[in-house]
Coordinates of C-alpha atoms and ligand atoms in Angstrom, one line a residue:
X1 CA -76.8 101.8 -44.1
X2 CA -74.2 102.2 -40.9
X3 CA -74.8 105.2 -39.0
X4 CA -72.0 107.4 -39.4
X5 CA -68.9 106.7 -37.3
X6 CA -69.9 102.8 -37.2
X7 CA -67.5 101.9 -40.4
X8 CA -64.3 103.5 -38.3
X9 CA -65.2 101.5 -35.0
X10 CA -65.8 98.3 -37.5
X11 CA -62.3 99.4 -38.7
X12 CA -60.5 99.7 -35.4
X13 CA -61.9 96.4 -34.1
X14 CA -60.7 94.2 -37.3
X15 CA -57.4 96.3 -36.7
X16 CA -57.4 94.9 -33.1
X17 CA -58.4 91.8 -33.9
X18 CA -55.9 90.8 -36.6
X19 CA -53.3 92.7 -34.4
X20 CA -54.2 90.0 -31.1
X21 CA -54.5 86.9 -33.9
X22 CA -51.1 88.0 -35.5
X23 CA -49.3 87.2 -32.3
X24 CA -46.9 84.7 -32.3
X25 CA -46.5 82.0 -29.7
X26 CA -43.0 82.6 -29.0
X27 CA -41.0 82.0 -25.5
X28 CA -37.2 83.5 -24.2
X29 CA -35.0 82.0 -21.9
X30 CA -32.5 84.2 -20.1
X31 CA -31.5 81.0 -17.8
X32 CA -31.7 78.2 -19.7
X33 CA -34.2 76.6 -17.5
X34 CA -37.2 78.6 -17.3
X35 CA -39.2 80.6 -19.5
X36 CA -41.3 83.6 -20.5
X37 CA -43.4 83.2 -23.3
X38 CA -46.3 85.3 -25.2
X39 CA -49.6 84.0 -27.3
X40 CA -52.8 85.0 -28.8
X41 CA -55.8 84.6 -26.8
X42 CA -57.3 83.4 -30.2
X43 CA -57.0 79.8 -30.2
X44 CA -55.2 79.4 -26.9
X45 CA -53.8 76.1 -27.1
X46 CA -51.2 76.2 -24.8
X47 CA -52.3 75.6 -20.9
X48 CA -51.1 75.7 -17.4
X49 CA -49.5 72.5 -16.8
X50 CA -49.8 71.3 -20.6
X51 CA -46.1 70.3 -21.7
X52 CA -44.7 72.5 -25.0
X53 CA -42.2 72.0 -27.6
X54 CA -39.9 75.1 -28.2
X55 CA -38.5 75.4 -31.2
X56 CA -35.2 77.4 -32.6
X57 CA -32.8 77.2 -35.3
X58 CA -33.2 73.5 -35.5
X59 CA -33.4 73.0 -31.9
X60 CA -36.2 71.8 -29.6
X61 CA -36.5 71.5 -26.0
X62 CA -39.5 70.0 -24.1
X63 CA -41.3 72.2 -21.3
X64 CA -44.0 72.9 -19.4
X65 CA -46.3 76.1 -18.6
X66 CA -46.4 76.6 -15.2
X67 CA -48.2 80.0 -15.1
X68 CA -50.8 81.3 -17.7
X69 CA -52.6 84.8 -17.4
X70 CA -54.4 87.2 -20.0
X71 CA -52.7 90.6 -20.0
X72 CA -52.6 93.7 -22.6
X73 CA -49.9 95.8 -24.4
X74 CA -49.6 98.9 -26.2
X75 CA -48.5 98.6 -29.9
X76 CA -47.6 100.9 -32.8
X77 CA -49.7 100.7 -35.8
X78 CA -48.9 102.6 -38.7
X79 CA -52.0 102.4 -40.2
X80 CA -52.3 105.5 -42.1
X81 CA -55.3 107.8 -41.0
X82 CA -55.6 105.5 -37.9
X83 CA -54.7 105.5 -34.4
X84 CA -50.7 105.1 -33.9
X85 CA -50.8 103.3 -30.8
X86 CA -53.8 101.1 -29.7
X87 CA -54.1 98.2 -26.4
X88 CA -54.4 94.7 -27.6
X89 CA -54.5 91.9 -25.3
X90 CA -52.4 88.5 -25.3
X91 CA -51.7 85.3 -22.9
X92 CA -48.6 85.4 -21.0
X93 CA -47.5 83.3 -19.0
X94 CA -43.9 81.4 -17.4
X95 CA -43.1 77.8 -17.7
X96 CA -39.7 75.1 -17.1
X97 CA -37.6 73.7 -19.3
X98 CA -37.3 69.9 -18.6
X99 CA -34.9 69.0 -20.6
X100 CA -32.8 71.9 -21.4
X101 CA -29.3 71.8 -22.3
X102 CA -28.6 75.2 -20.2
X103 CA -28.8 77.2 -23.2
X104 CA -30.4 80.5 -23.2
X105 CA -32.8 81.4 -26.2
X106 CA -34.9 84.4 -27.5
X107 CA -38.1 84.0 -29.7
X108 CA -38.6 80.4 -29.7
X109 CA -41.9 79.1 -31.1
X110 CA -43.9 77.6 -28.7
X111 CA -46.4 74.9 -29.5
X112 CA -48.2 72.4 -27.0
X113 CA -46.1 68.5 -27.4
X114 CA -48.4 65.8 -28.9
X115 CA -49.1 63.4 -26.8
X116 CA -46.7 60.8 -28.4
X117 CA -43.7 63.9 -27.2
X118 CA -44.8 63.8 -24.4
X119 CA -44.6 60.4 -23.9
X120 CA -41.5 60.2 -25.0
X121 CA -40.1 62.6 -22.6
X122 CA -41.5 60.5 -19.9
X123 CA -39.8 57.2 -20.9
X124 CA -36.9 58.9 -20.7
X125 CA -37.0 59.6 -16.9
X126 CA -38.5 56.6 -16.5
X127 CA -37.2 54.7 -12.6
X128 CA -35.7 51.9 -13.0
X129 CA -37.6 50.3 -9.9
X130 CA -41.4 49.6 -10.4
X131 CA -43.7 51.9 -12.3
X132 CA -46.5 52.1 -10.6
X133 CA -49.4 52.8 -13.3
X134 CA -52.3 55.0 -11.8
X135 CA -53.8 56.1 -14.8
X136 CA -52.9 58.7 -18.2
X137 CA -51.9 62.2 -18.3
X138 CA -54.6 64.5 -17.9
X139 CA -53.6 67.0 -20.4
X140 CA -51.3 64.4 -22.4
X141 CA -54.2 61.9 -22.8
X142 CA -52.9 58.1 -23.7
X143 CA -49.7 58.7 -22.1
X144 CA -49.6 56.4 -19.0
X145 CA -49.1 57.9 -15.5
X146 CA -46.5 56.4 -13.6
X147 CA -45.6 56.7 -9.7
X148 CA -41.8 55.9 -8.6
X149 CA -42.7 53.2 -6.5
X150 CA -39.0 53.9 -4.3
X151 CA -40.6 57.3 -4.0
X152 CA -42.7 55.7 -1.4
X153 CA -39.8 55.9 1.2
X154 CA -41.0 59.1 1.5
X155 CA -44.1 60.5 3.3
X156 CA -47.0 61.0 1.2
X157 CA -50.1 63.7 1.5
X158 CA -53.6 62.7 -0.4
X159 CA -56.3 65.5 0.2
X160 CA -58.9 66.9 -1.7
X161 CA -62.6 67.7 -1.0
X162 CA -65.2 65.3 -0.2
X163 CA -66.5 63.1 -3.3
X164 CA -63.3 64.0 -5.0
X165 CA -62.1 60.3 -5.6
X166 CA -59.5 60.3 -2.8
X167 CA -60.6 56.8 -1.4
X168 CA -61.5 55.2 -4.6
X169 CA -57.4 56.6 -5.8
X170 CA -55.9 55.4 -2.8
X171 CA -57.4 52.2 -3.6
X172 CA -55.9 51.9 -7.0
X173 CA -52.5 53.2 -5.7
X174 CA -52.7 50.5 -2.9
X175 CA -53.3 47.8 -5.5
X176 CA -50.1 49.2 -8.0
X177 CA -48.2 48.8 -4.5
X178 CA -49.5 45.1 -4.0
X179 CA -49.0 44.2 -7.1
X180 CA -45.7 45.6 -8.5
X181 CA -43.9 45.8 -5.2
X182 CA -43.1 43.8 -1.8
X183 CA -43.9 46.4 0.7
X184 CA -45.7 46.1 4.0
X185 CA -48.9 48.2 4.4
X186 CA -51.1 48.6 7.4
X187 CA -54.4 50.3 6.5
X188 CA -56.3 52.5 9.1
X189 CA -59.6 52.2 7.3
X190 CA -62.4 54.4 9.0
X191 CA -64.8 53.9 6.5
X192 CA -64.7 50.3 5.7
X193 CA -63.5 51.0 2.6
X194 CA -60.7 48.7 1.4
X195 CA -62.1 45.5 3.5
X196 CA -63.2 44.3 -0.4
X197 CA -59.1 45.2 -1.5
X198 CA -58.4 41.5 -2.0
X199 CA -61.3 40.9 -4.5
X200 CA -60.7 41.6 -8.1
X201 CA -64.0 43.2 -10.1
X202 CA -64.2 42.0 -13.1
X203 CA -62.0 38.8 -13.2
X204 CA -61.1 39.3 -17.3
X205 CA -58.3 36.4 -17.4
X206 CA -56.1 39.6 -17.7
X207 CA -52.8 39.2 -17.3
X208 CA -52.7 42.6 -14.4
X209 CA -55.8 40.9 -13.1
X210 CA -54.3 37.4 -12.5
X211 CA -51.5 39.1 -11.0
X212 CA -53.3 41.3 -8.5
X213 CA -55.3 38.3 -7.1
X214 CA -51.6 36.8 -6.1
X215 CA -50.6 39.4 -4.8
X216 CA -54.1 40.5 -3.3
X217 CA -54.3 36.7 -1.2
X218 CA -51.4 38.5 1.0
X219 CA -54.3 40.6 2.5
X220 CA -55.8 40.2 5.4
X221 CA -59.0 42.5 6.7
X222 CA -59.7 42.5 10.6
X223 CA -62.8 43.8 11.6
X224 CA -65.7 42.9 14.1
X225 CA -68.0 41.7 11.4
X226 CA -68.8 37.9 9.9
X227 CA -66.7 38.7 6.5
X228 CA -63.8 39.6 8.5
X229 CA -61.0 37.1 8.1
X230 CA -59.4 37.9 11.6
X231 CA -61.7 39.5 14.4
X232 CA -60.6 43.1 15.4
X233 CA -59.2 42.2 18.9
X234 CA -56.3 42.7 21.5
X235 CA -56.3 42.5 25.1
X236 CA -56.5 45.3 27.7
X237 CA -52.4 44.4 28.7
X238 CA -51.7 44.8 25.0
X239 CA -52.4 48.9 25.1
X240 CA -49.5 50.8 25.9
X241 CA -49.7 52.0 29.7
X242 CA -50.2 55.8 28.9
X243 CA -53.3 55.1 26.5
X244 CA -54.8 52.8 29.3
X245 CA -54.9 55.7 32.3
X246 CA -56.2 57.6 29.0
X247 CA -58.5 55.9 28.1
X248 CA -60.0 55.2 31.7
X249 CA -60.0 59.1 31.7
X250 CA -57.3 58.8 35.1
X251 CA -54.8 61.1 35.9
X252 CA -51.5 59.9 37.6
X253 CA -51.6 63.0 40.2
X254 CA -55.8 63.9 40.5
X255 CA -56.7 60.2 40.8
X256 CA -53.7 58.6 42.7
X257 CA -55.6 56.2 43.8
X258 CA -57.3 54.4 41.3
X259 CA -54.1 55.1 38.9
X260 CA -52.1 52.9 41.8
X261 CA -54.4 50.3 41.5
X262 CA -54.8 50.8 37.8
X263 CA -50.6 50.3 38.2
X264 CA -50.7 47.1 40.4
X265 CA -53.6 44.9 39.0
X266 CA -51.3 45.8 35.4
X267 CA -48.5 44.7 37.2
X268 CA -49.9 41.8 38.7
X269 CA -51.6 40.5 35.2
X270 CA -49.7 38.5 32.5
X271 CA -49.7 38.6 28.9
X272 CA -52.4 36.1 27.7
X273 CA -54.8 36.5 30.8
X274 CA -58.3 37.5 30.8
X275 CA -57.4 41.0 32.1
X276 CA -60.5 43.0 31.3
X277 CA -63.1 40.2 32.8
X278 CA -60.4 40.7 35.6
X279 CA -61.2 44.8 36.0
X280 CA -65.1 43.3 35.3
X281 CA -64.3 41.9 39.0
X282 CA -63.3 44.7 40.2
X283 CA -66.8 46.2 40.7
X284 CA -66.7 43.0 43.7
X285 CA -63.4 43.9 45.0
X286 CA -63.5 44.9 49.3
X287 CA -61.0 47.4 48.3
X288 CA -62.8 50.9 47.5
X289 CA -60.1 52.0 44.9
X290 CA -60.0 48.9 42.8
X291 CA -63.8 49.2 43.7
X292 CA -64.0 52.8 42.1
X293 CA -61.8 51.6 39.3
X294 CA -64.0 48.7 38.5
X295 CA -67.1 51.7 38.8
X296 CA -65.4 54.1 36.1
X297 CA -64.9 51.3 33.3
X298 CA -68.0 50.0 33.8
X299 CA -69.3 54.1 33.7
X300 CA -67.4 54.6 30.6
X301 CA -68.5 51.5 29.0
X302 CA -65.4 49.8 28.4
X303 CA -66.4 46.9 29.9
X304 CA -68.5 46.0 26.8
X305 CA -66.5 46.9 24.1
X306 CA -66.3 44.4 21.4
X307 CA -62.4 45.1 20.9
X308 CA -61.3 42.7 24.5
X309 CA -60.7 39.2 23.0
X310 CA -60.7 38.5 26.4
X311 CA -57.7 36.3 26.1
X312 CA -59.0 34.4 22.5
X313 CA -58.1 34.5 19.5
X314 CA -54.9 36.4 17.9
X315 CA -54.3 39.5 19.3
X316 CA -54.1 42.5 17.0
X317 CA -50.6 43.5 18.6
X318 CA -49.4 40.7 18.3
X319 CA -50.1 40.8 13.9
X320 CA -48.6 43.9 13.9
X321 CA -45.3 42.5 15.9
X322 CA -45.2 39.1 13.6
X323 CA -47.3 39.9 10.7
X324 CA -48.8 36.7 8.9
X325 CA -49.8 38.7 5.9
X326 CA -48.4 41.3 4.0
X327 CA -51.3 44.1 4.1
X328 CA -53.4 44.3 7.4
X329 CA -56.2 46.4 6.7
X330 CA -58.0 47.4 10.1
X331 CA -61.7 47.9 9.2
X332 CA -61.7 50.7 12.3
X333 CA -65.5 51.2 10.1
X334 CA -66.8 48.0 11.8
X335 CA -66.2 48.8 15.5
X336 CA -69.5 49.8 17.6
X337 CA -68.0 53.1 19.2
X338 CA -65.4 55.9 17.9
X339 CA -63.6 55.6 21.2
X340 CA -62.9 51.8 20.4
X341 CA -61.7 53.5 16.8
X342 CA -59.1 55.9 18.1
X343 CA -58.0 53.6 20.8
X344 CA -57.5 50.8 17.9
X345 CA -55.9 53.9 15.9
X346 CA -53.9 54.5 18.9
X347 CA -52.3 51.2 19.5
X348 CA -51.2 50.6 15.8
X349 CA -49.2 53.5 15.6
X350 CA -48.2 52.7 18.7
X351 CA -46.9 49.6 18.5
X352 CA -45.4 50.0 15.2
X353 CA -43.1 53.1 16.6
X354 CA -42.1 50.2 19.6
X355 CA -40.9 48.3 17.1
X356 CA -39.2 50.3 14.9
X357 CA -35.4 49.2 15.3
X358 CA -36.4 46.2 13.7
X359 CA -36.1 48.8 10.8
X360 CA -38.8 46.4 8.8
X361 CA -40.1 48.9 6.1
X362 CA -44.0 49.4 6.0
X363 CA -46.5 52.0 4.7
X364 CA -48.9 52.8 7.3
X365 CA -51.8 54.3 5.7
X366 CA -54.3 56.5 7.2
X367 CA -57.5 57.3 5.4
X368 CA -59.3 59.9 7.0
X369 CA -56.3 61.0 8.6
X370 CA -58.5 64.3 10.6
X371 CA -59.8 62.3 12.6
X372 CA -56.6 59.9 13.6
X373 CA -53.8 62.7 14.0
X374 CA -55.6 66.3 14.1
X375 CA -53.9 69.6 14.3
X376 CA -56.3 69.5 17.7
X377 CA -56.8 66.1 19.6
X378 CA -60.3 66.6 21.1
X379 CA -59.9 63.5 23.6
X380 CA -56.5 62.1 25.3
X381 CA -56.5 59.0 23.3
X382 CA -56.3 60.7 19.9
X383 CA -53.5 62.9 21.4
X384 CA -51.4 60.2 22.0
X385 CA -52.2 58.5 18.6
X386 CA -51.9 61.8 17.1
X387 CA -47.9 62.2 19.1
X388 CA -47.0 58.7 17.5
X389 CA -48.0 59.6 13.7
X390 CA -45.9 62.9 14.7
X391 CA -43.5 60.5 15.9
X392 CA -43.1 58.5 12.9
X393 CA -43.6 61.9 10.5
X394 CA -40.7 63.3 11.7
X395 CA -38.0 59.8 12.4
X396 CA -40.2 56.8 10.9
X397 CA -38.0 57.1 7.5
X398 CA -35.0 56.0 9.1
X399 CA -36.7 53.0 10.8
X400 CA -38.9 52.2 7.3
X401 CA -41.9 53.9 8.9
X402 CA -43.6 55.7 5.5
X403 CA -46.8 57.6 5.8
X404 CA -49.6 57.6 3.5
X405 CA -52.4 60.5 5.0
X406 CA -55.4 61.2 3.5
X407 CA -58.2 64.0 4.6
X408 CA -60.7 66.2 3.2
X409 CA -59.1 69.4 5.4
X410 CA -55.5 69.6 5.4
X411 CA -55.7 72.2 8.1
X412 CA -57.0 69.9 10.3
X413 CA -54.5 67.6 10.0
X414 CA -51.2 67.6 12.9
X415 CA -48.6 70.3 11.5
X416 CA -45.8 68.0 12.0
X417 CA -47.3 64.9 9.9
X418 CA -48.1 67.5 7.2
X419 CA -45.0 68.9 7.0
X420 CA -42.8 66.0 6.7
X421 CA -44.7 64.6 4.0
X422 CA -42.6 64.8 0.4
X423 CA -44.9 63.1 -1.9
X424 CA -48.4 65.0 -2.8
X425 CA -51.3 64.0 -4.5
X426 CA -54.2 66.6 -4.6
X427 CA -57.7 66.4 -5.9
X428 CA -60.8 68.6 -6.6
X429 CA -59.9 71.3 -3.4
X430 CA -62.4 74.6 -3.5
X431 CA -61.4 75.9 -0.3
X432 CA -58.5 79.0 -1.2
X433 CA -57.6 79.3 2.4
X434 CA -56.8 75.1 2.2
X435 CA -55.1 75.5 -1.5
X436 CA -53.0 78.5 0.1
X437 CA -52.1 76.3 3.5
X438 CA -50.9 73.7 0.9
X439 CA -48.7 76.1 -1.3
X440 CA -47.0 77.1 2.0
X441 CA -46.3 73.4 2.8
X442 CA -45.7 72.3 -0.5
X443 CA -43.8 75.3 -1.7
X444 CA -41.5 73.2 -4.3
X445 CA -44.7 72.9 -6.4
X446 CA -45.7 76.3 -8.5
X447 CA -48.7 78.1 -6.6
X448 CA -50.0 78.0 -10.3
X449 CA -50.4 74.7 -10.8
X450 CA -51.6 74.1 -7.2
X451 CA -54.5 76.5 -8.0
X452 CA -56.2 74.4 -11.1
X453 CA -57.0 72.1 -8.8
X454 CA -60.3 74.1 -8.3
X455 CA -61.4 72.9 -11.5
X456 CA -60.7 68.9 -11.6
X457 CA -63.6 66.7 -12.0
X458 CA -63.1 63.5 -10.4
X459 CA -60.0 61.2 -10.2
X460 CA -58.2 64.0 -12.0
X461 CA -55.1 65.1 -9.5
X462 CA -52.2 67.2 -9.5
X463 CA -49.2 64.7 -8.6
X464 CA -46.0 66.3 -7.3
X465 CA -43.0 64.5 -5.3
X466 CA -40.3 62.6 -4.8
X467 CA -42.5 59.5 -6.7
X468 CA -43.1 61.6 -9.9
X469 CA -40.4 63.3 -12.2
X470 CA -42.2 66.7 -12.4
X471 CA -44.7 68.0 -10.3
X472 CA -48.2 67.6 -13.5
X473 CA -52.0 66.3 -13.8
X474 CA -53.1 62.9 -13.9
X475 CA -56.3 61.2 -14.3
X476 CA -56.8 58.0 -12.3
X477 CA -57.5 54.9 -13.9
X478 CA -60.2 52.3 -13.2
X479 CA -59.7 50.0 -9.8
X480 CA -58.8 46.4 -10.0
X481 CA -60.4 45.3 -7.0
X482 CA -63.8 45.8 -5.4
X483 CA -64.9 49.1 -3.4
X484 CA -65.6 48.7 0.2
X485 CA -67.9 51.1 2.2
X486 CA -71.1 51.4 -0.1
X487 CA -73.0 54.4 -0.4
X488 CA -76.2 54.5 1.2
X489 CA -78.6 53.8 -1.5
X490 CA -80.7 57.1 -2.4
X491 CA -83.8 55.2 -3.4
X492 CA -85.9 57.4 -1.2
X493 CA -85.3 60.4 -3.7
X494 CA -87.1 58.1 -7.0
X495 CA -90.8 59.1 -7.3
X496 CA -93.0 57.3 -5.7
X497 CA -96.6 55.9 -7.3
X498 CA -98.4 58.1 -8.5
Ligands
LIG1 N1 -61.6 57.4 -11.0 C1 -62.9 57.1 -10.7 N2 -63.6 56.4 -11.6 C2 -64.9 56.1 -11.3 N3 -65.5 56.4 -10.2 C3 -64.8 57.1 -9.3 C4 -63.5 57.5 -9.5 N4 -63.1 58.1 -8.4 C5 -64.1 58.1 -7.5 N5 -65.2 57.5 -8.1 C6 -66.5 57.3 -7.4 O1 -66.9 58.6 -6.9 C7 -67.4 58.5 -5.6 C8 -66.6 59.4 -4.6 O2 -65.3 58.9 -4.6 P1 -64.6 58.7 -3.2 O3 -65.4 58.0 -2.2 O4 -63.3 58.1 -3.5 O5 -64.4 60.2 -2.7 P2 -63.6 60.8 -1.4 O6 -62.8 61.9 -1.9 O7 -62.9 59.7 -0.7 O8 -64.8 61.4 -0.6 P3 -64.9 61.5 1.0 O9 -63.9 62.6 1.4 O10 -66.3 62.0 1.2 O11 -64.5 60.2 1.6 C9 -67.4 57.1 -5.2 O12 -68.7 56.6 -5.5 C10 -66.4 56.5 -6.2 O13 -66.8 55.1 -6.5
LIG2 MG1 -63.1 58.9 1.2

């Protein structure tokens, strides 16, 4: 038997209950192009970036919920012996109208789109350049994703925390560019990862695969290893002058000197000449400058750097002034020392600013991009680098310069490349103080949406920009090609014999 009292809070609760399930799903329009709209919390089927269907007097229009929150509201009852107001709770929550006709609207029933309305929807705002297919829909699943590939003559922003997919993505958006477009791309690859980018996995006789391994034969990987089909190396005369005193640690006032003689051996050299087993001379030279010049590169190591071609071979400059193939990836992974990285880093960016009136368009991508152009250059070779991606952030457009950044910290990243970028795509991102940094920066796409990207498993992005019709999530698809950059195996966690 209930004690006595129980049977009336029984009562009340069924009367809140069917009072929170008897809420309708209905959203207002007082614009025409955004909404308000309430639910029940039973059942929630509607989500923050899921796409809707509103419905009224025979008209629909096709949405999407930007903002969802739980909140609570006082209602009459009328139930006789009962309370006469009681606090219920519902979802509220804000959303766009992407295809409104203008048209205001009260009380229309909201419902989410099935995947095939969605679809639809997207067909219909379709570019008529290439697609570029990345994957489906997260919360439209079977719909394909599409990138605007024109959208790439904007700047582009990739971030999200580490293990997040970002490489593995930027792979498969580099192989939709090969493939469906004619673009230039020059990789900075820190990691080694794309130096596989030309082989296809699982060669299938598919029709995208056959494809891709045209287009892929148009890459070419330089890097200091056997596999490398070019090796990674330029001459000391092909870095630009301020990057050599830099790199040589000088200064044009403190070390007059050795800058002078830095100055006229430079002068004195030609293009093509052995000019670093020339500064290796220098440690024989009468002359105590050229002597103590000689002294510091020897002191600094840059003597033995594997980068000097020491007058053999194609230089790396000279690739990036008359390319042979259509996608250089630098495997900066497979150089001995980080100072031969950022100097390689350095003269790319470099020499692809000095020759931007040629107004040649090309996406220079920059995985890692913390480490090449940081909010604080730690040494003054990576400040210089770092000045030239500003450089090209800010004017590159005009000249065909697009970047493509990628990093795990955003914050870290130069304010000037980060601002200019248009395009975004974000993955898994924990950190509130980054997701708020981002919002600020990104401020055309809904704080709300920006925020879910706490909870995406991996590949799963939020995609926003001048390359997609509405800022919404998407789940990348599988690669084409081969991963670079292997994990280190983790056989020393299996037991061992017992
Ligand atoms: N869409 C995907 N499908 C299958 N595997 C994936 C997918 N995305 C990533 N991976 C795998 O998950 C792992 C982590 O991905 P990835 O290296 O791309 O992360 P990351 O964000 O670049 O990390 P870091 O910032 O540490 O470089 C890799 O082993 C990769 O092969
Ligand atoms: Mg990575």
């Amino acid at each position: 038997m209930s004690e006595p009292g129980t049977s009336s809070v029984d009562d009340y609760r069924r009367l809140i209950e069917d009072l929170e399930r008897g809420i309708r799903p209905v959203a207002t329009s007082v614009d025409g192009r955004q909404f308000a709209f309430q639910a029940s919390l039973h059942h929630l089927a509607l989500q923050t970036g899921g796409y809707v269907v509103l419905q009224r007097d025979g008209e629909t229009s096709f949405g999407q919920i930007l903002t969802l929150r739980p909140d609570s509201t006082e209602v009459q009852t009328g139930a006789d012996g009962g309370p006469s107001r009681v606090t219920i709770r519902l979802a509220r929550g804000e959303g766009v109208i992407l295809d409104g006709d203008g048209r205001t609207f009260h009380d229309a029933l909201a419902r989410p789109a099935s995947s095939e309305e969605v679809e639809a929807w997207f067909s219909g705002v379709r570019p008529h350049r290439s697609a570029l297919t990345i994957g489906e829909m997260l919360l439209a699943p079977g719909v394909p994703a599409t990138l605007d590939a024109g959208g790439f003559n904007r700047h582009t922003f990739m971030c999200g925390q580490s293990g997040s997919g970002k490489t593995y993505s930027l792979g498969l958006v580099l192989e939709q560019l090969l493939v469906a477009t004619s673009l230039r791309m020059v990789i900075l690859d820190p990691n080694s990862d794309y130096v596989r980018l030309a082989e296809v996995r699982d060669d299938n006789g598919s029709d995208l695969a056959t494809r891709y391994a045209e287009a892929a034969a148009d890459v070419t990987v330089w890097g200091n290893h056997a596999d490398a089909d070019q090796p990674l190396a330029m001459q000391f005369a092909d870095v630009d002058n301020a990057a050599q005193a830099a790199l040589l640690g000088l200064d044009p006032v403190k070390d007059r000197e050795e800058y002078a003689a830095l100055d006229g051996i430079l002068a004195g050299g030609r293009k093509g000449q052995a000019l670093i087993s020339g500064l290796d001379a220098l440690l024989q030279s009468e002359n105590p400058d050229v002597h103590q010049l000689g002294l510091r590169a020897a002191n600094l190591g840059v003597l033995n750097w594997s980068i000097w071609s020491q007058g053999r071979g194609r230089s790396l400059v000279e690739e990036l002034e008359e390319p042979t193939a259509r996608c250089l990836v630098v495997d900066l992974g497979s150089l001995d020392t980080v100072e031969e990285q950022r100097l390689i880093s350095e003269t790319v960016l470099s020499t692809l600013w000095r020759n931007r009136s040629r107004r040649e368009p090309c996406l220079v991508v920059i995985d890692e991009a913390h480490n090449v152009c940081p909010s604080r250059p730690a040494d003054a070779v990576t400040s210089l680098a770092t000045g030239y991606a500003a450089l090209i952030a800010a004017e590159g457009r005009k000249f065909g310069l697009y970047l493509l950044t990628s990093t795990q910290r955003p914050q870290k990243v130069n304010e000037e490349v980060l601002s200019q970028c248009d395009n975004l795509l974000l993955m898994r991102m924990n950190s509130e103080a980054d997701l708020g940094y981002l919002s600020d920066t990104f401020s055309y796409v809904s704080p709300s949406l920006i925020q879910r990207a706490t909870t995406f498993g991996l590949g799963e992005t939020l995609v926003a920009g001048k390359f997609f019709p509405h800022a919404g999530y998407v789940k990348f698809g599988a690669r084409i090609s081969q991963e670079g950059g292997a994990d280190i195996p983790t056989a020393w966690a299996d037991p061992g014999p017992s």
